[in-house]
PDB file of C-alpha atoms in Angstrom:
ATOM      1  CA  MET A   1     -96.039 -60.721 -23.856  1.00  0.00           C
ATOM      2  CA  VAL A   2     -93.137 -62.746 -23.592  1.00  0.00           C
ATOM      3  CA  GLN A   3     -93.223 -66.315 -25.371  1.00  0.00           C
ATOM      4  CA  HIS A   4     -90.873 -68.299 -23.848  1.00  0.00           C
ATOM      5  CA  ARG A   5     -90.608 -67.827 -20.045  1.00  0.00           C
ATOM      6  CA  PRO A   6     -92.034 -69.437 -17.249  1.00  0.00           C
ATOM      7  CA  GLN A   7     -95.688 -69.499 -16.137  1.00  0.00           C
ATOM      8  CA  THR A   8     -95.703 -67.184 -13.524  1.00  0.00           C
ATOM      9  CA  THR A   9     -97.682 -66.631 -10.588  1.00  0.00           C
ATOM     10  CA  VAL A  10     -97.557 -63.777  -7.615  1.00  0.00           C
ATOM     11  CA  VAL A  11     -98.780 -65.464  -4.261  1.00  0.00           C
ATOM     12  CA  LEU A  12     -99.276 -63.063  -1.225  1.00  0.00           C
ATOM     13  CA  ALA A  13    -101.478 -62.110   1.970  1.00  0.00           C
ATOM     14  CA  MET A  14    -102.705 -58.641   2.637  1.00  0.00           C
ATOM     15  CA  SER A  15    -104.874 -57.168   4.801  1.00  0.00           C
ATOM     16  CA  ALA A  16    -108.453 -56.206   4.178  1.00  0.00           C
ATOM     17  CA  ASP A  17    -107.221 -52.803   3.172  1.00  0.00           C
ATOM     18  CA  GLY A  18    -104.674 -54.046   1.179  1.00  0.00           C
ATOM     19  CA  LYS A  19    -101.243 -53.723   2.829  1.00  0.00           C
ATOM     20  CA  ILE A  20     -98.781 -56.364   2.648  1.00  0.00           C
ATOM     21  CA  ALA A  21     -97.245 -55.341   5.749  1.00  0.00           C
ATOM     22  CA  ASP A  22     -97.460 -52.384   8.326  1.00  0.00           C
ATOM     23  CA  TYR A  23     -95.922 -48.975   8.037  1.00  0.00           C
ATOM     24  CA  ARG A  24     -92.497 -50.486   9.883  1.00  0.00           C
ATOM     25  CA  ARG A  25     -92.761 -52.532   7.112  1.00  0.00           C
ATOM     26  CA  SER A  26     -92.580 -55.667   9.862  1.00  0.00           C
ATOM     27  CA  PRO A  27     -92.507 -59.303   8.635  1.00  0.00           C
ATOM     28  CA  ALA A  28     -96.137 -59.964   7.704  1.00  0.00           C
ATOM     29  CA  ARG A  29     -96.911 -62.848   9.809  1.00  0.00           C
ATOM     30  CA  PHE A  30    -100.465 -61.872   9.972  1.00  0.00           C
ATOM     31  CA  GLY A  31    -101.697 -64.909   7.916  1.00  0.00           C
ATOM     32  CA  SER A  32    -103.121 -67.892   9.280  1.00  0.00           C
ATOM     33  CA  SER A  33    -101.982 -71.661   9.195  1.00  0.00           C
ATOM     34  CA  ALA A  34    -104.343 -72.197   6.269  1.00  0.00           C
ATOM     35  CA  ASP A  35    -102.583 -69.454   4.487  1.00  0.00           C
ATOM     36  CA  LYS A  36     -99.127 -70.439   5.428  1.00  0.00           C
ATOM     37  CA  ALA A  37    -100.144 -74.020   3.801  1.00  0.00           C
ATOM     38  CA  HIS A  38    -101.164 -72.678   0.621  1.00  0.00           C
ATOM     39  CA  LEU A  39     -98.380 -70.649   0.146  1.00  0.00           C
ATOM     40  CA  GLU A  40     -96.088 -73.752   0.799  1.00  0.00           C
ATOM     41  CA  GLU A  41     -98.314 -75.882  -1.931  1.00  0.00           C
ATOM     42  CA  GLN A  42     -97.766 -72.729  -4.547  1.00  0.00           C
ATOM     43  CA  ILE A  43     -94.254 -73.435  -3.664  1.00  0.00           C
ATOM     44  CA  ALA A  44     -94.180 -77.051  -3.852  1.00  0.00           C
ATOM     45  CA  ALA A  45     -95.777 -76.565  -7.192  1.00  0.00           C
ATOM     46  CA  SER A  46     -92.999 -74.311  -8.881  1.00  0.00           C
ATOM     47  CA  ASP A  47     -89.587 -74.699 -10.381  1.00  0.00           C
ATOM     48  CA  ALA A  48     -88.098 -71.448  -8.694  1.00  0.00           C
ATOM     49  CA  ILE A  49     -89.141 -68.578  -6.199  1.00  0.00           C
ATOM     50  CA  LEU A  50     -88.455 -64.734  -6.844  1.00  0.00           C
ATOM     51  CA  LEU A  51     -88.080 -62.797  -3.668  1.00  0.00           C
ATOM     52  CA  GLY A  52     -87.402 -59.212  -3.578  1.00  0.00           C
ATOM     53  CA  ALA A  53     -84.232 -58.283  -1.200  1.00  0.00           C
ATOM     54  CA  GLY A  54     -86.714 -56.246   1.307  1.00  0.00           C
ATOM     55  CA  THR A  55     -88.628 -59.762   1.659  1.00  0.00           C
ATOM     56  CA  VAL A  56     -85.829 -61.617   2.451  1.00  0.00           C
ATOM     57  CA  ARG A  57     -84.355 -58.715   4.839  1.00  0.00           C
ATOM     58  CA  ALA A  58     -87.773 -58.568   6.378  1.00  0.00           C
ATOM     59  CA  TYR A  59     -88.039 -62.344   7.373  1.00  0.00           C
ATOM     60  CA  GLY A  60     -83.970 -63.526   7.407  1.00  0.00           C
ATOM     61  CA  THR A  61     -85.657 -66.591   6.083  1.00  0.00           C
ATOM     62  CA  THR A  62     -87.410 -68.184   3.309  1.00  0.00           C
ATOM     63  CA  LEU A  63     -90.534 -70.817   3.467  1.00  0.00           C
ATOM     64  CA  THR A  64     -89.195 -74.252   2.260  1.00  0.00           C
ATOM     65  CA  VAL A  65     -91.520 -77.196   1.324  1.00  0.00           C
ATOM     66  CA  SER A  66     -91.533 -79.639   4.316  1.00  0.00           C
ATOM     67  CA  ARG A  67     -94.839 -81.589   4.129  1.00  0.00           C
ATOM     68  CA  PRO A  68     -94.184 -85.180   3.231  1.00  0.00           C
ATOM     69  CA  MET A  69     -96.746 -85.352   0.744  1.00  0.00           C
ATOM     70  CA  LEU A  70     -95.625 -82.347  -1.361  1.00  0.00           C
ATOM     71  CA  LEU A  71     -92.045 -83.725  -0.880  1.00  0.00           C
ATOM     72  CA  GLN A  72     -92.965 -86.928  -2.462  1.00  0.00           C
ATOM     73  CA  HIS A  73     -94.671 -85.141  -5.322  1.00  0.00           C
ATOM     74  CA  ARG A  74     -91.742 -83.270  -6.128  1.00  0.00           C
ATOM     75  CA  ILE A  75     -89.536 -86.406  -6.120  1.00  0.00           C
ATOM     76  CA  LYS A  76     -92.047 -88.369  -8.075  1.00  0.00           C
ATOM     77  CA  GLN A  77     -91.834 -85.636 -10.713  1.00  0.00           C
ATOM     78  CA  GLY A  78     -88.056 -86.104 -10.987  1.00  0.00           C
ATOM     79  CA  LYS A  79     -87.515 -82.532  -9.340  1.00  0.00           C
ATOM     80  CA  PRO A  80     -85.153 -81.811  -6.273  1.00  0.00           C
ATOM     81  CA  ALA A  81     -86.851 -81.569  -3.313  1.00  0.00           C
ATOM     82  CA  GLN A  82     -87.000 -77.624  -2.780  1.00  0.00           C
ATOM     83  CA  PRO A  83     -87.059 -75.239  -5.826  1.00  0.00           C
ATOM     84  CA  VAL A  84     -84.374 -72.750  -6.346  1.00  0.00           C
ATOM     85  CA  HIS A  85     -84.645 -69.465  -4.329  1.00  0.00           C
ATOM     86  CA  ILE A  86     -83.854 -66.640  -6.336  1.00  0.00           C
ATOM     87  CA  VAL A  87     -83.185 -63.172  -4.704  1.00  0.00           C
ATOM     88  CA  ILE A  88     -83.464 -59.920  -7.126  1.00  0.00           C
ATOM     89  CA  THR A  89     -81.565 -57.121  -5.682  1.00  0.00           C
ATOM     90  CA  GLN A  90     -79.995 -53.963  -7.524  1.00  0.00           C
ATOM     91  CA  SER A  91     -77.463 -53.427  -4.598  1.00  0.00           C
ATOM     92  CA  ALA A  92     -76.886 -56.958  -3.733  1.00  0.00           C
ATOM     93  CA  THR A  93     -76.380 -55.759  -0.098  1.00  0.00           C
ATOM     94  CA  LEU A  94     -77.781 -58.339   1.856  1.00  0.00           C
ATOM     95  CA  ASN A  95     -76.569 -59.776   5.813  1.00  0.00           C
ATOM     96  CA  PRO A  96     -74.451 -62.658   4.992  1.00  0.00           C
ATOM     97  CA  GLU A  97     -75.409 -63.942   8.725  1.00  0.00           C
ATOM     98  CA  MET A  98     -79.032 -64.100   7.754  1.00  0.00           C
ATOM     99  CA  LYS A  99     -80.422 -67.897   8.631  1.00  0.00           C
ATOM    100  CA  PHE A 100     -81.509 -67.760   4.779  1.00  0.00           C
ATOM    101  CA  PHE A 101     -77.970 -68.618   4.002  1.00  0.00           C
ATOM    102  CA  GLN A 102     -78.067 -71.929   6.082  1.00  0.00           C
ATOM    103  CA  GLN A 103     -81.639 -72.960   4.657  1.00  0.00           C
ATOM    104  CA  PRO A 104     -81.151 -76.260   2.468  1.00  0.00           C
ATOM    105  CA  VAL A 105     -82.157 -74.487  -0.645  1.00  0.00           C
ATOM    106  CA  LYS A 106     -80.426 -73.438  -4.112  1.00  0.00           C
ATOM    107  CA  ARG A 107     -79.740 -69.841  -3.777  1.00  0.00           C
ATOM    108  CA  TRP A 108     -79.458 -67.714  -6.986  1.00  0.00           C
ATOM    109  CA  LEU A 109     -78.978 -63.991  -6.893  1.00  0.00           C
ATOM    110  CA  LEU A 110     -80.357 -61.763  -9.671  1.00  0.00           C
ATOM    111  CA  THR A 111     -78.563 -58.141  -9.507  1.00  0.00           C
ATOM    112  CA  THR A 112     -76.910 -55.891 -11.646  1.00  0.00           C
ATOM    113  CA  THR A 113     -73.188 -55.712 -12.677  1.00  0.00           C
ATOM    114  CA  ALA A 114     -72.562 -53.319  -9.704  1.00  0.00           C
ATOM    115  CA  GLY A 115     -74.661 -55.512  -7.604  1.00  0.00           C
ATOM    116  CA  ALA A 116     -72.692 -58.600  -8.543  1.00  0.00           C
ATOM    117  CA  LEU A 117     -69.349 -57.123  -7.836  1.00  0.00           C
ATOM    118  CA  SER A 118     -70.485 -55.347  -4.388  1.00  0.00           C
ATOM    119  CA  TRP A 119     -71.455 -59.040  -3.384  1.00  0.00           C
ATOM    120  CA  GLU A 120     -68.194 -60.738  -4.398  1.00  0.00           C
ATOM    121  CA  GLU A 121     -66.249 -58.292  -2.831  1.00  0.00           C
ATOM    122  CA  SER A 122     -68.294 -58.586   0.405  1.00  0.00           C
ATOM    123  CA  GLN A 123     -67.760 -62.003   0.440  1.00  0.00           C
ATOM    124  CA  GLY A 124     -63.913 -61.647   0.164  1.00  0.00           C
ATOM    125  CA  THR A 125     -63.998 -59.717   3.320  1.00  0.00           C
ATOM    126  CA  LEU A 126     -65.653 -62.127   5.367  1.00  0.00           C
ATOM    127  CA  PRO A 127     -63.453 -63.987   7.890  1.00  0.00           C
ATOM    128  CA  PRO A 128     -63.575 -68.024   7.531  1.00  0.00           C
ATOM    129  CA  THR A 129     -65.791 -70.101   9.431  1.00  0.00           C
ATOM    130  CA  VAL A 130     -64.648 -73.213  11.223  1.00  0.00           C
ATOM    131  CA  GLY A 131     -66.529 -76.272   9.913  1.00  0.00           C
ATOM    132  CA  GLU A 132     -69.042 -74.000   7.586  1.00  0.00           C
ATOM    133  CA  SER A 133     -69.217 -72.928   4.103  1.00  0.00           C
ATOM    134  CA  PRO A 134     -69.235 -69.312   3.632  1.00  0.00           C
ATOM    135  CA  PRO A 135     -72.824 -67.997   2.897  1.00  0.00           C
ATOM    136  CA  LYS A 136     -73.136 -67.779  -0.967  1.00  0.00           C
ATOM    137  CA  PHE A 137     -75.155 -67.911  -3.976  1.00  0.00           C
ATOM    138  CA  ASP A 138     -74.946 -71.083  -6.336  1.00  0.00           C
ATOM    139  CA  GLN A 139     -75.332 -68.647  -9.229  1.00  0.00           C
ATOM    140  CA  ILE A 140     -74.993 -65.061 -10.043  1.00  0.00           C
ATOM    141  CA  LEU A 141     -77.415 -63.622 -12.858  1.00  0.00           C
ATOM    142  CA  VAL A 142     -76.697 -60.265 -14.112  1.00  0.00           C
ATOM    143  CA  PHE A 143     -79.269 -58.784 -16.785  1.00  0.00           C
ATOM    144  CA  GLU A 144     -78.988 -55.330 -17.192  1.00  0.00           C
ATOM    145  CA  THR A 145     -80.692 -52.510 -19.195  1.00  0.00           C
ATOM    146  CA  SER A 146     -79.031 -49.641 -20.565  1.00  0.00           C
ATOM    147  CA  GLN A 147     -80.275 -47.394 -17.734  1.00  0.00           C
ATOM    148  CA  GLY A 148     -78.190 -50.216 -15.329  1.00  0.00           C
ATOM    149  CA  LYS A 149     -81.486 -51.789 -13.991  1.00  0.00           C
ATOM    150  CA  ILE A 150     -82.383 -55.160 -13.875  1.00  0.00           C
ATOM    151  CA  ASP A 151     -83.786 -56.545 -16.883  1.00  0.00           C
ATOM    152  CA  MET A 152     -86.689 -58.498 -16.409  1.00  0.00           C
ATOM    153  CA  VAL A 153     -87.864 -59.413 -19.704  1.00  0.00           C
ATOM    154  CA  ALA A 154     -84.119 -61.037 -20.758  1.00  0.00           C
ATOM    155  CA  THR A 155     -84.104 -62.624 -17.059  1.00  0.00           C
ATOM    156  CA  VAL A 156     -87.496 -64.637 -17.642  1.00  0.00           C
ATOM    157  CA  ALA A 157     -86.222 -65.708 -20.938  1.00  0.00           C
ATOM    158  CA  HIS A 158     -83.089 -67.117 -19.533  1.00  0.00           C
ATOM    159  CA  LEU A 159     -84.742 -68.909 -16.842  1.00  0.00           C
ATOM    160  CA  ALA A 160     -86.730 -70.596 -19.086  1.00  0.00           C
ATOM    161  CA  SER A 161     -83.863 -71.807 -20.859  1.00  0.00           C
ATOM    162  CA  LEU A 162     -82.193 -73.185 -17.668  1.00  0.00           C
ATOM    163  CA  GLY A 163     -85.578 -75.418 -17.815  1.00  0.00           C
ATOM    164  CA  ILE A 164     -87.589 -73.535 -15.040  1.00  0.00           C
ATOM    165  CA  THR A 165     -91.379 -73.638 -16.354  1.00  0.00           C
ATOM    166  CA  ARG A 166     -93.127 -72.435 -13.752  1.00  0.00           C
ATOM    167  CA  LEU A 167     -92.071 -69.228 -11.264  1.00  0.00           C
ATOM    168  CA  ALA A 168     -93.567 -68.115  -8.046  1.00  0.00           C
ATOM    169  CA  VAL A 169     -93.383 -64.516  -7.067  1.00  0.00           C
ATOM    170  CA  LEU A 170     -93.608 -63.751  -3.333  1.00  0.00           C
ATOM    171  CA  GLY A 171     -93.220 -60.063  -3.211  1.00  0.00           C
ATOM    172  CA  GLY A 172     -92.555 -57.456  -2.479  1.00  0.00           C
ATOM    173  CA  GLY A 173     -94.714 -54.806  -4.004  1.00  0.00           C
ATOM    174  CA  ALA A 174     -91.971 -52.842  -6.123  1.00  0.00           C
ATOM    175  CA  LEU A 175     -90.947 -56.140  -7.480  1.00  0.00           C
ATOM    176  CA  VAL A 176     -94.521 -57.249  -8.569  1.00  0.00           C
ATOM    177  CA  ALA A 177     -95.084 -53.509 -10.232  1.00  0.00           C
ATOM    178  CA  SER A 178     -91.846 -54.059 -12.235  1.00  0.00           C
ATOM    179  CA  MET A 179     -92.945 -57.297 -13.641  1.00  0.00           C
ATOM    180  CA  LEU A 180     -96.886 -56.548 -14.403  1.00  0.00           C
ATOM    181  CA  GLU A 181     -95.274 -53.187 -16.169  1.00  0.00           C
ATOM    182  CA  SER A 182     -93.308 -55.520 -18.377  1.00  0.00           C
ATOM    183  CA  ASP A 183     -96.492 -57.981 -18.940  1.00  0.00           C
ATOM    184  CA  LEU A 184     -94.423 -61.039 -17.128  1.00  0.00           C
ATOM    185  CA  ILE A 185     -97.429 -62.287 -14.439  1.00  0.00           C
ATOM    186  CA  ASP A 186     -99.676 -64.952 -15.554  1.00  0.00           C
ATOM    187  CA  GLU A 187    -101.783 -65.094 -12.165  1.00  0.00           C
ATOM    188  CA  LEU A 188    -102.309 -64.123  -8.752  1.00  0.00           C
ATOM    189  CA  TRP A 189    -103.554 -65.655  -5.443  1.00  0.00           C
ATOM    190  CA  VAL A 190    -104.259 -63.178  -3.157  1.00  0.00           C
ATOM    191  CA  THR A 191    -105.276 -64.063   0.478  1.00  0.00           C
ATOM    192  CA  VAL A 192    -107.357 -61.288   1.911  1.00  0.00           C
ATOM    193  CA  CYS A 193    -106.905 -61.635   6.041  1.00  0.00           C
ATOM    194  CA  PRO A 194    -109.117 -59.976   8.726  1.00  0.00           C
ATOM    195  CA  LEU A 195    -107.168 -56.984   9.956  1.00  0.00           C
ATOM    196  CA  ILE A 196    -106.669 -53.649   8.928  1.00  0.00           C
ATOM    197  CA  LEU A 197    -103.391 -51.924   9.027  1.00  0.00           C
ATOM    198  CA  GLY A 198    -103.365 -48.812   7.337  1.00  0.00           C
ATOM    199  CA  GLY A 199    -100.696 -46.307   6.908  1.00  0.00           C
ATOM    200  CA  VAL A 200     -99.942 -44.089   3.614  1.00  0.00           C
ATOM    201  CA  THR A 201     -96.357 -45.747   3.823  1.00  0.00           C
ATOM    202  CA  ALA A 202     -97.600 -49.254   4.344  1.00  0.00           C
ATOM    203  CA  PRO A 203     -96.459 -51.039   1.381  1.00  0.00           C
ATOM    204  CA  THR A 204     -99.295 -52.689  -1.283  1.00  0.00           C
ATOM    205  CA  PRO A 205     -98.891 -55.821  -3.602  1.00  0.00           C
ATOM    206  CA  VAL A 206     -98.321 -53.699  -6.191  1.00  0.00           C
ATOM    207  CA  ASP A 207     -96.010 -50.265  -5.630  1.00  0.00           C
ATOM    208  CA  GLY A 208     -94.115 -48.801  -7.850  1.00  0.00           C
ATOM    209  CA  GLU A 209     -95.574 -45.354  -9.720  1.00  0.00           C
ATOM    210  CA  GLY A 210     -98.710 -47.204 -10.332  1.00  0.00           C
ATOM    211  CA  PHE A 211    -101.124 -47.319 -13.328  1.00  0.00           C
ATOM    212  CA  ILE A 212    -103.657 -45.236 -15.022  1.00  0.00           C
ATOM    213  CA  ALA A 213    -107.334 -46.677 -14.615  1.00  0.00           C
ATOM    214  CA  LYS A 214    -107.784 -46.982 -18.434  1.00  0.00           C
ATOM    215  CA  PHE A 215    -104.622 -48.744 -18.988  1.00  0.00           C
ATOM    216  CA  ALA A 216    -104.728 -50.680 -15.586  1.00  0.00           C
ATOM    217  CA  PRO A 217    -103.911 -54.408 -16.082  1.00  0.00           C
ATOM    218  CA  ARG A 218    -107.341 -56.158 -15.945  1.00  0.00           C
ATOM    219  CA  LEU A 219    -107.862 -59.497 -14.056  1.00  0.00           C
ATOM    220  CA  GLN A 220    -110.103 -62.533 -14.562  1.00  0.00           C
ATOM    221  CA  LEU A 221    -111.558 -64.073 -11.322  1.00  0.00           C
ATOM    222  CA  LEU A 222    -110.757 -67.732 -11.420  1.00  0.00           C
ATOM    223  CA  GLU A 223    -111.778 -69.135  -8.045  1.00  0.00           C
ATOM    224  CA  VAL A 224    -112.963 -67.821  -4.377  1.00  0.00           C
ATOM    225  CA  LYS A 225    -112.505 -69.776  -1.573  1.00  0.00           C
ATOM    226  CA  THR A 226    -113.175 -69.008   2.342  1.00  0.00           C
ATOM    227  CA  VAL A 227    -111.298 -70.622   5.142  1.00  0.00           C
ATOM    228  CA  GLU A 228    -112.540 -69.650   8.214  1.00  0.00           C
ATOM    229  CA  GLN A 229    -111.896 -65.702   8.706  1.00  0.00           C
ATOM    230  CA  GLU A 230    -109.604 -65.544   5.125  1.00  0.00           C
ATOM    231  CA  VAL A 231    -110.521 -65.105   1.522  1.00  0.00           C
ATOM    232  CA  PHE A 232    -108.532 -66.857  -0.980  1.00  0.00           C
ATOM    233  CA  LEU A 233    -108.726 -64.856  -4.478  1.00  0.00           C
ATOM    234  CA  HIS A 234    -107.607 -66.755  -7.685  1.00  0.00           C
ATOM    235  CA  TYR A 235    -106.993 -64.394 -10.579  1.00  0.00           C
ATOM    236  CA  ARG A 236    -105.414 -64.713 -14.207  1.00  0.00           C
ATOM    237  CA  LEU A 237    -104.483 -61.961 -15.894  1.00  0.00           C
ATOM    238  CA  GLN A 238    -106.413 -60.919 -19.027  1.00  0.00           C
ATOM    239  CA  ARG A 239    -104.683 -60.573 -22.396  1.00  0.00           C
ATOM    240  CA  PRO A 240    -106.035 -59.965 -25.975  1.00  0.00           C
ATOM    241  CA  VAL A 241    -106.954 -62.666 -28.022  1.00  0.00           C
ATOM    242  CA  VAL A 242    -104.547 -62.780 -30.722  1.00  0.00           C
TER     243      VAL A 242
END
């Protein structure tokens, strides 16, 4: 377990059969207004949000803090109105015309050396827009393993050095899987929604290769809450006592 890193919480909604989107990977808008409010609360409690590029591409936007009470609480704590929104992607292939790039948030890009070069080159080819700043990231973070993959252990250690103490991970399944494999997740909030999506190829909360049952991460149930037809589950990752 990494000792010096942010407290990291996964926040997601899934169908009753454990899918976070349909087989077409359409934006998952099946959660209720209560689920959206819960998600906003988790975002407001965080210093930074980590999103997979697939999630950003699917929605084209990110959820920002808008409720006055949550904004006031952040300001009283000496925090900016919005947490930093960090997009993680190997390739950095992103549509610069997405509304995400016009939203009032700080945007960081977490990528590889090749991804950073690709993004910077793509920005150099964009025509200037009168009266508007070009789509951009406020910071580009490159932490790479010897295999050319994003080094999540080094990444979270760096985030801690920047003063980020609470990190919310909003998906997708490949990102959550990689962070679980590196033991970088502390808690999960899972909203179970009353529908069945099915589909062999439909994404799940944790994709990747999966875990052998004997060595699978174990959870401790902290809280169960029912709001109308949805169930909110709060888990903590179990770890051996040192």
